[in-house]
mmCIF file of C-alpha atoms in Angstrom:
data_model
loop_
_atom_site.group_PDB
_atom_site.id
_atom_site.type_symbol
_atom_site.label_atom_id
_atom_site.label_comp_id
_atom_site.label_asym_id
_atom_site.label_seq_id
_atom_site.Cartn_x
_atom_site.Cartn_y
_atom_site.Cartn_z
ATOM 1 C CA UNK A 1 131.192 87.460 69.327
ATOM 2 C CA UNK A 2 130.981 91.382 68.411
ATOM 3 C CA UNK A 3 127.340 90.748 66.933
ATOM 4 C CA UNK A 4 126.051 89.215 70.186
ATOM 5 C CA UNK A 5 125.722 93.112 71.767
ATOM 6 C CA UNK A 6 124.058 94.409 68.318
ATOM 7 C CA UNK A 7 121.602 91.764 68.604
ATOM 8 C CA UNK A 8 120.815 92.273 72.370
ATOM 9 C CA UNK A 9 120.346 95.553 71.789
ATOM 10 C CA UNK A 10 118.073 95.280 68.667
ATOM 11 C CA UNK A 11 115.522 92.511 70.327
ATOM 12 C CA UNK A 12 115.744 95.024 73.865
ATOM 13 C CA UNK A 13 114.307 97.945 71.387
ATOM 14 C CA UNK A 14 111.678 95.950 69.465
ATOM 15 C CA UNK A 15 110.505 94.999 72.634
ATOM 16 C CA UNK A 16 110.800 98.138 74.784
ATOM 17 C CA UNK A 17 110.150 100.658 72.138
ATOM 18 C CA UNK A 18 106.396 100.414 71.794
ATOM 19 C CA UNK A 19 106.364 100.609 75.495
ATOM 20 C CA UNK A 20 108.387 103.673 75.879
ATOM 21 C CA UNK A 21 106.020 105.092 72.790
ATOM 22 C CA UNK A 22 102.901 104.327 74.370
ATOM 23 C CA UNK A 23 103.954 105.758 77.859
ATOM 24 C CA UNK A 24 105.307 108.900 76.548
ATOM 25 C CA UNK A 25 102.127 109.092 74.715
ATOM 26 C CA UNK A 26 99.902 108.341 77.878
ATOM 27 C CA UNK A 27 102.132 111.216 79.413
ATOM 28 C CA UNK A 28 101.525 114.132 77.124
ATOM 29 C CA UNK A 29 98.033 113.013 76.820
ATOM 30 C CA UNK A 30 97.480 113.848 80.597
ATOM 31 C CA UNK A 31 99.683 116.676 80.502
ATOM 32 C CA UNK A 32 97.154 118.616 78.085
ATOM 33 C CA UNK A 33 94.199 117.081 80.310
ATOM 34 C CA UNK A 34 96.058 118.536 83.061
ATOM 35 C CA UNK A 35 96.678 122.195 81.083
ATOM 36 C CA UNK A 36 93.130 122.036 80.280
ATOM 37 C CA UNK A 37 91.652 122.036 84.172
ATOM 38 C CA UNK A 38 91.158 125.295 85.633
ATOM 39 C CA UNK A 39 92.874 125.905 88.522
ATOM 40 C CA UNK A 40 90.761 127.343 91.621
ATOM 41 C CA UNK A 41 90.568 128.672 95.083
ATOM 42 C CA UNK A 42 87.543 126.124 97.265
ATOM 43 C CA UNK A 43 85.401 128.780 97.894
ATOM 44 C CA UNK A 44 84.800 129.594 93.696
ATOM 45 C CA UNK A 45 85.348 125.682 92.852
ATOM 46 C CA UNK A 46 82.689 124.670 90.607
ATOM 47 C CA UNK A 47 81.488 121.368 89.543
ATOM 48 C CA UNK A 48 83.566 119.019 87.317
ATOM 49 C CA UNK A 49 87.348 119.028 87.043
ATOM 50 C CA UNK A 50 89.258 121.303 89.255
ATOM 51 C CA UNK A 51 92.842 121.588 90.482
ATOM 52 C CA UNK A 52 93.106 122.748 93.887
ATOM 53 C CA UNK A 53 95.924 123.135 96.823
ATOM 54 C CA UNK A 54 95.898 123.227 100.171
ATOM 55 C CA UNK A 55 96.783 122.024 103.927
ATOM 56 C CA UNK A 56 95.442 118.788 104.603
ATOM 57 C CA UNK A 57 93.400 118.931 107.853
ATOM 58 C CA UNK A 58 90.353 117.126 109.605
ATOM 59 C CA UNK A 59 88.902 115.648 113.272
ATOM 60 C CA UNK A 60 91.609 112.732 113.285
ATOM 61 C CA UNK A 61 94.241 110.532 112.493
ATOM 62 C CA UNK A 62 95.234 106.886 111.448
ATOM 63 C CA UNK A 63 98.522 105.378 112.629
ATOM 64 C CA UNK A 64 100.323 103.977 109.263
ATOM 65 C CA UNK A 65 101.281 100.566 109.429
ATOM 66 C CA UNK A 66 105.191 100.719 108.418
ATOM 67 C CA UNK A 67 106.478 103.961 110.134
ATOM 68 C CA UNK A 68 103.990 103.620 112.694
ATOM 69 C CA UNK A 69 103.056 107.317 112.807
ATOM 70 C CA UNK A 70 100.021 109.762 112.124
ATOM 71 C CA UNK A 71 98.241 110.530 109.153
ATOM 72 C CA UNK A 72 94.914 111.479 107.510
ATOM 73 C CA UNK A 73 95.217 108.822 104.716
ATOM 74 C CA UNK A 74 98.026 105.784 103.456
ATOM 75 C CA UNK A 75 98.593 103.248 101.325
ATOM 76 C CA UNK A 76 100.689 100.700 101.418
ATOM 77 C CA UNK A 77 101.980 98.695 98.425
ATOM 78 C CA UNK A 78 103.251 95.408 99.157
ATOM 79 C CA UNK A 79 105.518 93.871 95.903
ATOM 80 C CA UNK A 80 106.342 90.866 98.777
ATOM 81 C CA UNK A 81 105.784 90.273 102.227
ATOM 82 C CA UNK A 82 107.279 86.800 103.450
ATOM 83 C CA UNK A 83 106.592 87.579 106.885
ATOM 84 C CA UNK A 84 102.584 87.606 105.978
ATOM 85 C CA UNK A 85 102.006 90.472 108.477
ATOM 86 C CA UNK A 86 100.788 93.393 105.907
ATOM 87 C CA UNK A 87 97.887 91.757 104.130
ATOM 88 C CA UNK A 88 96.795 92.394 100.681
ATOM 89 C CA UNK A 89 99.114 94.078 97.553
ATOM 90 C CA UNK A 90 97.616 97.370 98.163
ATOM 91 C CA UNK A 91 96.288 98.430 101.134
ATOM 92 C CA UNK A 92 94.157 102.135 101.576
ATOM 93 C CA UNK A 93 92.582 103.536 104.805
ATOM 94 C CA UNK A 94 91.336 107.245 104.833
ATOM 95 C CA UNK A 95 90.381 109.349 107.837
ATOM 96 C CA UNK A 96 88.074 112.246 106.806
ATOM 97 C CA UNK A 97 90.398 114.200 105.037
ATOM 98 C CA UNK A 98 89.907 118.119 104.194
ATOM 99 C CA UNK A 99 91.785 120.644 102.134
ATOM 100 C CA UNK A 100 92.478 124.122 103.391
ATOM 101 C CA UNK A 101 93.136 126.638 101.445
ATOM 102 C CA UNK A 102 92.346 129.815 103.271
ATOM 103 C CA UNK A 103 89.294 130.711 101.859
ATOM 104 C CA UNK A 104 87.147 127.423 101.935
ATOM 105 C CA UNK A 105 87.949 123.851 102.945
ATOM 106 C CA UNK A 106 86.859 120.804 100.862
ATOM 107 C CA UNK A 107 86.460 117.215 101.650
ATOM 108 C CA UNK A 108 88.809 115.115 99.950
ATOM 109 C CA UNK A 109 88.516 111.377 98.802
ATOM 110 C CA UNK A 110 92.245 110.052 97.286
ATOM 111 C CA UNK A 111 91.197 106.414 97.161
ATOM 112 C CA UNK A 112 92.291 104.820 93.649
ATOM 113 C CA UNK A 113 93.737 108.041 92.763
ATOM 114 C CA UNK A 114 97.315 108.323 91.190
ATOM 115 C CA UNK A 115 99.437 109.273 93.852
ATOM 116 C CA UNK A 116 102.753 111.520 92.760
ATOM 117 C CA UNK A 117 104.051 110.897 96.547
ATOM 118 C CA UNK A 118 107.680 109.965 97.519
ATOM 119 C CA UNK A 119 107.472 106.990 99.815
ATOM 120 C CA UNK A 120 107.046 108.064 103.495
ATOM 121 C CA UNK A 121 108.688 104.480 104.564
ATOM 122 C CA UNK A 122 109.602 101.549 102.842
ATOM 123 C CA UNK A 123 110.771 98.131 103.366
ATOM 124 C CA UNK A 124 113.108 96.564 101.356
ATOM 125 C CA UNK A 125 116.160 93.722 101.624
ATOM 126 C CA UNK A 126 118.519 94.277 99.193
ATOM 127 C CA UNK A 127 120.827 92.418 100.739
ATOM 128 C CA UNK A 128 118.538 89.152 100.600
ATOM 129 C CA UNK A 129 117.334 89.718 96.914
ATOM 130 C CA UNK A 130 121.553 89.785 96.304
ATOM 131 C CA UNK A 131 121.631 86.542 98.132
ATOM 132 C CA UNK A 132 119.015 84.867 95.958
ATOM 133 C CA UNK A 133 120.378 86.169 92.621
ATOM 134 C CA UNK A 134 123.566 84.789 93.212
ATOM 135 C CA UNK A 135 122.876 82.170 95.323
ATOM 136 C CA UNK A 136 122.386 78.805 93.073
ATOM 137 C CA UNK A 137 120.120 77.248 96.576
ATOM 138 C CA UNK A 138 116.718 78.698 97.512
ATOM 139 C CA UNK A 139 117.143 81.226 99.919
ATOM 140 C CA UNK A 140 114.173 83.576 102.099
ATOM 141 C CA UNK A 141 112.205 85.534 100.251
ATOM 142 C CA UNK A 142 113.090 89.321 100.559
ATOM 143 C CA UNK A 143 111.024 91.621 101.456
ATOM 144 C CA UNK A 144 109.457 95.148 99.186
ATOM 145 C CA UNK A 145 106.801 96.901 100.773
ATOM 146 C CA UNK A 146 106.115 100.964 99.904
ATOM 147 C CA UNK A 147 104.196 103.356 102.389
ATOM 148 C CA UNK A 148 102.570 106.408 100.929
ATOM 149 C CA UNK A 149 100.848 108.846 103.279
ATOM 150 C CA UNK A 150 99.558 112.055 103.272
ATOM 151 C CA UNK A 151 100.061 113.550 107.307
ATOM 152 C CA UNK A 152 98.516 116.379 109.245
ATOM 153 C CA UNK A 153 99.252 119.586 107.972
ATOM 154 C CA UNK A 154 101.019 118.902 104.731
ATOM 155 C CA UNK A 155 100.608 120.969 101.673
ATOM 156 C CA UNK A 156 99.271 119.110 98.825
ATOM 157 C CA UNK A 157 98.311 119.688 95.121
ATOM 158 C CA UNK A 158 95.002 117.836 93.982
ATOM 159 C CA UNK A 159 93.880 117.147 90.497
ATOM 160 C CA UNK A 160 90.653 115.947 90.495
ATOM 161 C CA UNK A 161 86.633 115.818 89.585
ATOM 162 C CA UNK A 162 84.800 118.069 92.177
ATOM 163 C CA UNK A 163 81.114 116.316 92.213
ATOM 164 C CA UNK A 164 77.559 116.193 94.450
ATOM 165 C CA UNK A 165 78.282 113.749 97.435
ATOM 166 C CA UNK A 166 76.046 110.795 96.458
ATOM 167 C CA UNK A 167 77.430 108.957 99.937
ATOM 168 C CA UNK A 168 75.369 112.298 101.741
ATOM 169 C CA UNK A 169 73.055 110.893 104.005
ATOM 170 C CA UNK A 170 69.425 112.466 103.602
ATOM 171 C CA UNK A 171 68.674 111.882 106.985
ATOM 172 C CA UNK A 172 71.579 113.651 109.089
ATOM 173 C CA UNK A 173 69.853 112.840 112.364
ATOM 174 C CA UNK A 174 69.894 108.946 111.955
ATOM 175 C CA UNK A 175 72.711 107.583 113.924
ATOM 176 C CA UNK A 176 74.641 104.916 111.657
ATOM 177 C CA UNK A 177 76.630 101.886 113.400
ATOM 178 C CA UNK A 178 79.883 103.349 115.222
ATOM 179 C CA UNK A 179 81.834 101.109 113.239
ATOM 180 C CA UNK A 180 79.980 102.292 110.002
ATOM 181 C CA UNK A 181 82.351 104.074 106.940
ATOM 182 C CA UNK A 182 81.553 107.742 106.286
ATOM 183 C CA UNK A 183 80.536 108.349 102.696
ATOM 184 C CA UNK A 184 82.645 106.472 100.401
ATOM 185 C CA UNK A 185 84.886 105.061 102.307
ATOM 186 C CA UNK A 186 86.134 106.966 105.121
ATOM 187 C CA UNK A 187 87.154 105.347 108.838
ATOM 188 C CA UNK A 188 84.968 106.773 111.446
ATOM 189 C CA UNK A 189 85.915 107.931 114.381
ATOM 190 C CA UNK A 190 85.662 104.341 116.480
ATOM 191 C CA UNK A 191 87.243 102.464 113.913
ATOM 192 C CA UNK A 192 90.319 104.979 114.018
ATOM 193 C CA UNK A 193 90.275 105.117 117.703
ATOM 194 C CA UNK A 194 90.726 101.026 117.416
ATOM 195 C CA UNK A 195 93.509 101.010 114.764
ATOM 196 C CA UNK A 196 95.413 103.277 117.163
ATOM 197 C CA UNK A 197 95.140 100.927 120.176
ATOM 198 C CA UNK A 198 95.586 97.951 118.124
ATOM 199 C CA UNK A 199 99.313 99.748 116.985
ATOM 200 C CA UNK A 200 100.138 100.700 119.838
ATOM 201 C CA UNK A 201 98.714 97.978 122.844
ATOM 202 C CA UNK A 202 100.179 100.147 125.746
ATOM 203 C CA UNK A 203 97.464 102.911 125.482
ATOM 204 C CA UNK A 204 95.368 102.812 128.639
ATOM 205 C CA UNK A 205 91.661 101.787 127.253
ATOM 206 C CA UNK A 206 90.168 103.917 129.917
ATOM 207 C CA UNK A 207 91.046 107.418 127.969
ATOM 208 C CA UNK A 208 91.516 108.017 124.761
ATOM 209 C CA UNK A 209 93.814 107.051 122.545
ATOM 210 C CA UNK A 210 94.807 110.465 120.967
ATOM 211 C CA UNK A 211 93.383 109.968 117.523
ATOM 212 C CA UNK A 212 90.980 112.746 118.078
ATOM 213 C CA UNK A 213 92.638 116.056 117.557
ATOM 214 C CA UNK A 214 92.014 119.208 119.385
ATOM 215 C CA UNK A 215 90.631 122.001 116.508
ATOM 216 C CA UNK A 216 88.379 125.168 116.472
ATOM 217 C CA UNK A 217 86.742 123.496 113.011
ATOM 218 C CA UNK A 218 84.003 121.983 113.222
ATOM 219 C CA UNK A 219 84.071 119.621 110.196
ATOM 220 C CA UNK A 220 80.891 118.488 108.016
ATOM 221 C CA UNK A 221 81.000 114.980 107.642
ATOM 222 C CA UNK A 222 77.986 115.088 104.957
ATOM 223 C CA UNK A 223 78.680 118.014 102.834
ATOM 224 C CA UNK A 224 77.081 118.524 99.703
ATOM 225 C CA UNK A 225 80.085 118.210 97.548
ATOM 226 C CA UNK A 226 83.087 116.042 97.407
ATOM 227 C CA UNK A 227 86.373 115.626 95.645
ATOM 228 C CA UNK A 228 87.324 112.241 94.145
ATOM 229 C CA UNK A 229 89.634 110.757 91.218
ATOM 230 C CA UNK A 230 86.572 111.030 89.120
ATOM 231 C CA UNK A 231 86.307 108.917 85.954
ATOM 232 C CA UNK A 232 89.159 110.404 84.312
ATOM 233 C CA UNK A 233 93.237 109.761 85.030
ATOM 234 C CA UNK A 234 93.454 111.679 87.666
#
């Protein structure tokens, strides 16, 4: 019976070791990729990898669909969702988002990006998962679901490739559909101002819903430069 632990234990590391090896390797790969970016105010950024920090700011907000409050960007990972009501595994939405750092401001694309957030609100059942692993009769699904957000304000770190904004329109004065995405992805200001009143059904459609902050910045929704995950890890 004493050999039944030895041999657990040997099959768990033959299994688990390469895994360990090849994530601790992944991991000190991109911590000398990370050493090896400069790290710069906005205003002297130049093209290519750059590690910048800042406040995130811009025009408006998204409500997130867990916590139900504001926020320039969130995603939502979804392990299981029995009640159906949060769509796909991973779910992104992005307001124009900007980074502040007191001498320039930047816009700021995070989709696909590796996120080192702690999860703003989160849904999980424990108590139903316990039910199903003991329970020898099938019982309801539990429920994991993750929000990530970045809100109004915050002070983040960005690691990222600072490159020309192919998305720029060439023809600024041509009006686009007021449903239409800004650049690569962004929600524009209608499509916000919907997701608000579709969260929150009270809001009077005569005024406006409040998605549309009050600032002294006016904010460049086709600037020549953008920064994104780039091709890289981060």
């Amino acid at each position: 019976m004493a050999a039944k632990p030895t041999a657990f234990l040997a099959v768990a590391g033959v299994v688990l070791g390469p895994y360990f090896f090849f994530r601790g390797f992944r991991l000190l790969q991109l911590k000398r990729r990370v050493m090896n970016v400069p790290t710069s105010s906005i205003r002297a950024a130049a093209l290519g990898p750059v590690e910048v920090s800042g406040k995130a700011i811009g025009p408006y907000t998204l409500v997130v669909p867990l916590s139900q409050s504001d926020c320039r960007y969130y995603r939502l990972v979804v392990e299981s969702n029995p009640r159906g009501d949060l769509g796909k595994r991973v779910n992104e939405m992005c307001a124009p988002l900007f980074l502040d750092d007191g001498t320039g401001i930047v816009m700021v694309y995070p989709k696909e990006s590796e996120l080192r957030l702690k999860p703003s609100y989160q849904r999980a059942e424990y108590g139903k998962l316990a039910m199903a692993l003991t329970s020898r009769y099938q019982t309801e699904t539990p429920e994991f679901s993750q929000e990530y957000s970045i809100k109004a304000g915050e002070t983040i770190f960005v690691l990222g490739n600072l490159c020309e904004n192919v998305w720029m329109r060439r023809n600024p004065d041509m009006e686009p559909d007021e449903l239409s995405r800004i650049g690569p992805g962004f929600v524009c200001e209608a499509e916000a101002d919907l997701q608000r009143r579709d969260a929150f059904r009270f809001l009077n459609p005569a005024v406006p819903s409040g998605a549309t902050l009050e600032t002294p910045i006016k904010f460049d929704l086709n600037p020549p430069v953008i920064l994104t995950k780039g091709n890289g890890p981060f």
